[in-house]
Amino acid sequence: KNEVEQSPQNLTAQEGEFITINCSYSVGISALHWLQQHPGGGIVSLFMLSSGKKKHGRLIATINIQEKHSSLHITASHPRDSAVYICAARVIQGAQKLVFGQGTRLTINP
Amino acid sequence: DTGVSQDPRHKITKRGQNVTFRCDPISEHNRLYWYRQTLGQGPEFLTYFQNEAQLEKSRLLSDRFSAERPKGSFSTLEIQRTEQGDSAMYLCASSLVGGNSYNEQFFGPGTRLTVL
């Protein structure tokens, strides 16, 4: 079992739909990151969370530390939101390296 | 541009050849990470530096891999005697640790390696 699990692995929706991507983790963390990766590989950080909820534009990220679970929501989805969304747990010990989920490929159709 | 840069962006090589990648972090960042991402998977940790010291290496980093950060600024990742299984995206990230920083990692665009 991976230390960070995301669901779903693939998600296709129509423009305007409300999107939820889930992330569960089993490691001790100091923060939880949500990242966006477009074709070509570049990774952009969307959120870094250690508790509660953050909002940026149409994106909302929540985390429940007790349940070791985080969600990324996209409201009023748009085709330009199509990308791979990756959840990454920053481990507490040592390197504070990121342990990544396998990613969720999101496709928003017009 | 003051973000993390990587060079080259793409590298195609034949099996058995050596390759070297470079990462230039954000200038004041003291920590630098290397990750590897294979097709359809999330990235995996390879190694990291605190200033010029390499403090941790993953078991993924075989003897054919070596990384350096000689002056605590840019870093290089060398793969000797490349194998087809080395084909992947190699990602570099940097962060600032200490003081009031949050150790948020900022990623470069990656180097995509294809071994024929």
mmCIF file with all atom_site columns, N, CA and C in Angstrom, chain A residues 72-102:
data_model
loop_
_atom_site.group_PDB
_atom_site.id
_atom_site.type_symbol
_atom_site.label_atom_id
_atom_site.label_alt_id
_atom_site.label_comp_id
_atom_site.label_asym_id
_atom_site.label_entity_id
_atom_site.label_seq_id
_atom_site.pdbx_PDB_ins_code
_atom_site.Cartn_x
_atom_site.Cartn_y
_atom_site.Cartn_z
_atom_site.occupancy
_atom_site.B_iso_or_equiv
_atom_site.pdbx_formal_charge
_atom_site.auth_seq_id
_atom_site.auth_comp_id
_atom_site.auth_asym_id
_atom_site.auth_atom_id
_atom_site.pdbx_PDB_model_num
ATOM 1  N N  . LEU A 1 72  ? -9.182  18.179 -2.712  1.00 0.00 ? 72  LEU A N  1
ATOM 2  C CA . LEU A 1 72  ? -9.042  19.350 -3.575  1.00 0.00 ? 72  LEU A CA 1
ATOM 3  C C  . LEU A 1 72  ? -10.353 19.485 -4.348  1.00 0.00 ? 72  LEU A C  1
ATOM 4  N N  . HIS A 1 73  ? -10.947 20.667 -4.283  1.00 0.00 ? 73  HIS A N  1
ATOM 5  C CA . HIS A 1 73  ? -12.189 20.924 -4.992  1.00 0.00 ? 73  HIS A CA 1
ATOM 6  C C  . HIS A 1 73  ? -11.961 22.005 -6.040  1.00 0.00 ? 73  HIS A C  1
ATOM 7  N N  . ILE A 1 74  ? -12.611 21.837 -7.162  1.00 0.00 ? 74  ILE A N  1
ATOM 8  C CA . ILE A 1 74  ? -12.608 22.865 -8.202  1.00 0.00 ? 74  ILE A CA 1
ATOM 9  C C  . ILE A 1 74  ? -14.066 23.212 -8.481  1.00 0.00 ? 74  ILE A C  1
ATOM 10 N N  . THR A 1 75  ? -14.412 24.472 -8.299  1.00 0.00 ? 75  THR A N  1
ATOM 11 C CA . THR A 1 75  ? -15.773 24.909 -8.598  1.00 0.00 ? 75  THR A CA 1
ATOM 12 C C  . THR A 1 75  ? -15.819 25.473 -10.021 1.00 0.00 ? 75  THR A C  1
ATOM 13 N N  . ALA A 1 76  ? -16.983 25.345 -10.659 1.00 0.00 ? 76  ALA A N  1
ATOM 14 C CA . ALA A 1 76  ? -17.181 25.875 -12.019 1.00 0.00 ? 76  ALA A CA 1
ATOM 15 C C  . ALA A 1 76  ? -16.017 25.484 -12.926 1.00 0.00 ? 76  ALA A C  1
ATOM 16 N N  . SER A 1 77  ? -15.784 24.192 -13.051 1.00 0.00 ? 77  SER A N  1
ATOM 17 C CA . SER A 1 77  ? -14.612 23.704 -13.791 1.00 0.00 ? 77  SER A CA 1
ATOM 18 C C  . SER A 1 77  ? -14.610 24.179 -15.238 1.00 0.00 ? 77  SER A C  1
ATOM 19 N N  . HIS A 1 78  ? -13.401 24.318 -15.775 1.00 0.00 ? 78  HIS A N  1
ATOM 20 C CA . HIS A 1 78  ? -13.190 24.855 -17.111 1.00 0.00 ? 78  HIS A CA 1
ATOM 21 C C  . HIS A 1 78  ? -12.186 23.962 -17.823 1.00 0.00 ? 78  HIS A C  1
ATOM 22 N N  . PRO A 1 79  ? -12.281 23.870 -19.156 1.00 0.00 ? 79  PRO A N  1
ATOM 23 C CA . PRO A 1 79  ? -11.295 23.031 -19.877 1.00 0.00 ? 79  PRO A CA 1
ATOM 24 C C  . PRO A 1 79  ? -9.844  23.346 -19.546 1.00 0.00 ? 79  PRO A C  1
ATOM 25 N N  . ARG A 1 80  ? -9.519  24.578 -19.206 1.00 0.00 ? 80  ARG A N  1
ATOM 26 C CA . ARG A 1 80  ? -8.124  24.902 -18.884 1.00 0.00 ? 80  ARG A CA 1
ATOM 27 C C  . ARG A 1 80  ? -7.680  24.297 -17.550 1.00 0.00 ? 80  ARG A C  1
ATOM 28 N N  . ASP A 1 81  ? -8.642  23.770 -16.776 1.00 0.00 ? 81  ASP A N  1
ATOM 29 C CA . ASP A 1 81  ? -8.281  23.064 -15.534 1.00 0.00 ? 81  ASP A CA 1
ATOM 30 C C  . ASP A 1 81  ? -7.761  21.655 -15.829 1.00 0.00 ? 81  ASP A C  1
ATOM 31 N N  . SER A 1 82  ? -7.880  21.212 -17.062 1.00 0.00 ? 82  SER A N  1
ATOM 32 C CA . SER A 1 82  ? -7.419  19.865 -17.422 1.00 0.00 ? 82  SER A CA 1
ATOM 33 C C  . SER A 1 82  ? -5.921  19.750 -17.185 1.00 0.00 ? 82  SER A C  1
ATOM 34 N N  . ALA A 1 83  ? -5.550  18.788 -16.363 1.00 0.00 ? 83  ALA A N  1
ATOM 35 C CA . ALA A 1 83  ? -4.154  18.608 -15.948 1.00 0.00 ? 83  ALA A CA 1
ATOM 36 C C  . ALA A 1 83  ? -4.103  17.379 -15.054 1.00 0.00 ? 83  ALA A C  1
ATOM 37 N N  . VAL A 1 84  ? -2.906  17.052 -14.600 1.00 0.00 ? 84  VAL A N  1
ATOM 38 C CA . VAL A 1 84  ? -2.756  16.028 -13.564 1.00 0.00 ? 84  VAL A CA 1
ATOM 39 C C  . VAL A 1 84  ? -2.597  16.748 -12.223 1.00 0.00 ? 84  VAL A C  1
ATOM 40 N N  . TYR A 1 85  ? -3.373  16.342 -11.255 1.00 0.00 ? 85  TYR A N  1
ATOM 41 C CA . TYR A 1 85  ? -3.316  16.923 -9.915  1.00 0.00 ? 85  TYR A CA 1
ATOM 42 C C  . TYR A 1 85  ? -2.696  15.904 -8.971  1.00 0.00 ? 85  TYR A C  1
ATOM 43 N N  . ILE A 1 86  ? -1.683  16.348 -8.259  1.00 0.00 ? 86  ILE A N  1
ATOM 44 C CA . ILE A 1 86  ? -0.905  15.443 -7.423  1.00 0.00 ? 86  ILE A CA 1
ATOM 45 C C  . ILE A 1 86  ? -0.939  15.921 -5.983  1.00 0.00 ? 86  ILE A C  1
ATOM 46 N N  . CYS A 1 87  ? -1.206  14.990 -5.102  1.00 0.00 ? 87  CYS A N  1
ATOM 47 C CA . CYS A 1 87  ? -1.162  15.226 -3.669  1.00 0.00 ? 87  CYS A CA 1
ATOM 48 C C  . CYS A 1 87  ? 0.210   14.768 -3.170  1.00 0.00 ? 87  CYS A C  1
ATOM 49 N N  . ALA A 1 88  ? 0.848   15.542 -2.316  1.00 0.00 ? 88  ALA A N  1
ATOM 50 C CA . ALA A 1 88  ? 2.172   15.164 -1.813  1.00 0.00 ? 88  ALA A CA 1
ATOM 51 C C  . ALA A 1 88  ? 2.249   15.470 -0.328  1.00 0.00 ? 88  ALA A C  1
ATOM 52 N N  . ALA A 1 89  ? 2.680   14.486 0.448   1.00 0.00 ? 89  ALA A N  1
ATOM 53 C CA . ALA A 1 89  ? 2.811   14.644 1.892   1.00 0.00 ? 89  ALA A CA 1
ATOM 54 C C  . ALA A 1 89  ? 4.247   14.982 2.235   1.00 0.00 ? 89  ALA A C  1
ATOM 55 N N  . ARG A 1 90  ? 4.442   16.047 2.986   1.00 0.00 ? 90  ARG A N  1
ATOM 56 C CA . ARG A 1 90  ? 5.793   16.398 3.426   1.00 0.00 ? 90  ARG A CA 1
ATOM 57 C C  . ARG A 1 90  ? 6.025   15.722 4.769   1.00 0.00 ? 90  ARG A C  1
ATOM 58 N N  . VAL A 1 91  ? 6.937   14.741 4.756   1.00 0.00 ? 91  VAL A N  1
ATOM 59 C CA . VAL A 1 91  ? 7.134   13.931 5.957   1.00 0.00 ? 91  VAL A CA 1
ATOM 60 C C  . VAL A 1 91  ? 7.826   14.751 7.037   1.00 0.00 ? 91  VAL A C  1
ATOM 61 N N  . ILE A 1 92  ? 7.553   14.405 8.288   1.00 0.00 ? 92  ILE A N  1
ATOM 62 C CA . ILE A 1 92  ? 8.080   15.183 9.403   1.00 0.00 ? 92  ILE A CA 1
ATOM 63 C C  . ILE A 1 92  ? 9.577   14.994 9.553   1.00 0.00 ? 92  ILE A C  1
ATOM 64 N N  . GLN A 1 93  ? 10.038  13.749 9.394   1.00 0.00 ? 93  GLN A N  1
ATOM 65 C CA . GLN A 1 93  ? 11.416  13.447 9.761   1.00 0.00 ? 93  GLN A CA 1
ATOM 66 C C  . GLN A 1 93  ? 12.417  13.898 8.725   1.00 0.00 ? 93  GLN A C  1
ATOM 67 N N  . GLY A 1 94  ? 13.637  14.134 9.192   1.00 0.00 ? 94  GLY A N  1
ATOM 68 C CA . GLY A 1 94  ? 14.817  14.279 8.350   1.00 0.00 ? 94  GLY A CA 1
ATOM 69 C C  . GLY A 1 94  ? 14.686  15.257 7.199   1.00 0.00 ? 94  GLY A C  1
ATOM 70 N N  . ALA A 1 95  ? 14.694  14.692 5.989   1.00 0.00 ? 95  ALA A N  1
ATOM 71 C CA . ALA A 1 95  ? 14.754  15.497 4.771   1.00 0.00 ? 95  ALA A CA 1
ATOM 72 C C  . ALA A 1 95  ? 13.507  16.329 4.545   1.00 0.00 ? 95  ALA A C  1
ATOM 73 N N  . GLN A 1 96  ? 12.439  16.018 5.251   1.00 0.00 ? 96  GLN A N  1
ATOM 74 C CA . GLN A 1 96  ? 11.140  16.629 4.947   1.00 0.00 ? 96  GLN A CA 1
ATOM 75 C C  . GLN A 1 96  ? 10.846  16.507 3.454   1.00 0.00 ? 96  GLN A C  1
ATOM 76 N N  . LYS A 1 97  ? 11.197  15.353 2.912   1.00 0.00 ? 97  LYS A N  1
ATOM 77 C CA . LYS A 1 97  ? 10.947  15.119 1.503   1.00 0.00 ? 97  LYS A CA 1
ATOM 78 C C  . LYS A 1 97  ? 9.457   14.975 1.260   1.00 0.00 ? 97  LYS A C  1
ATOM 79 N N  . LEU A 1 98  ? 9.083   15.104 0.008   1.00 0.00 ? 98  LEU A N  1
ATOM 80 C CA . LEU A 1 98  ? 7.694   14.918 -0.375  1.00 0.00 ? 98  LEU A CA 1
ATOM 81 C C  . LEU A 1 98  ? 7.481   13.475 -0.818  1.00 0.00 ? 98  LEU A C  1
ATOM 82 N N  . VAL A 1 99  ? 6.397   12.882 -0.323  1.00 0.00 ? 99  VAL A N  1
ATOM 83 C CA . VAL A 1 99  ? 5.958   11.569 -0.772  1.00 0.00 ? 99  VAL A CA 1
ATOM 84 C C  . VAL A 1 99  ? 4.689   11.807 -1.571  1.00 0.00 ? 99  VAL A C  1
ATOM 85 N N  . PHE A 1 100 ? 4.704   11.393 -2.826  1.00 0.00 ? 100 PHE A N  1
ATOM 86 C CA . PHE A 1 100 ? 3.664   11.783 -3.766  1.00 0.00 ? 100 PHE A CA 1
ATOM 87 C C  . PHE A 1 100 ? 2.626   10.688 -3.960  1.00 0.00 ? 100 PHE A C  1
ATOM 88 N N  . GLY A 1 101 ? 1.399   11.108 -4.192  1.00 0.00 ? 101 GLY A N  1
ATOM 89 C CA . GLY A 1 101 ? 0.400   10.203 -4.727  1.00 0.00 ? 101 GLY A CA 1
ATOM 90 C C  . GLY A 1 101 ? 0.669   9.976  -6.207  1.00 0.00 ? 101 GLY A C  1
ATOM 91 N N  . GLN A 1 102 ? -0.101  9.085  -6.787  1.00 0.00 ? 102 GLN A N  1
ATOM 92 C CA . GLN A 1 102 ? 0.142   8.732  -8.193  1.00 0.00 ? 102 GLN A CA 1
ATOM 93 C C  . GLN A 1 102 ? -0.478  9.731  -9.154  1.00 0.00 ? 102 GLN A C  1
#
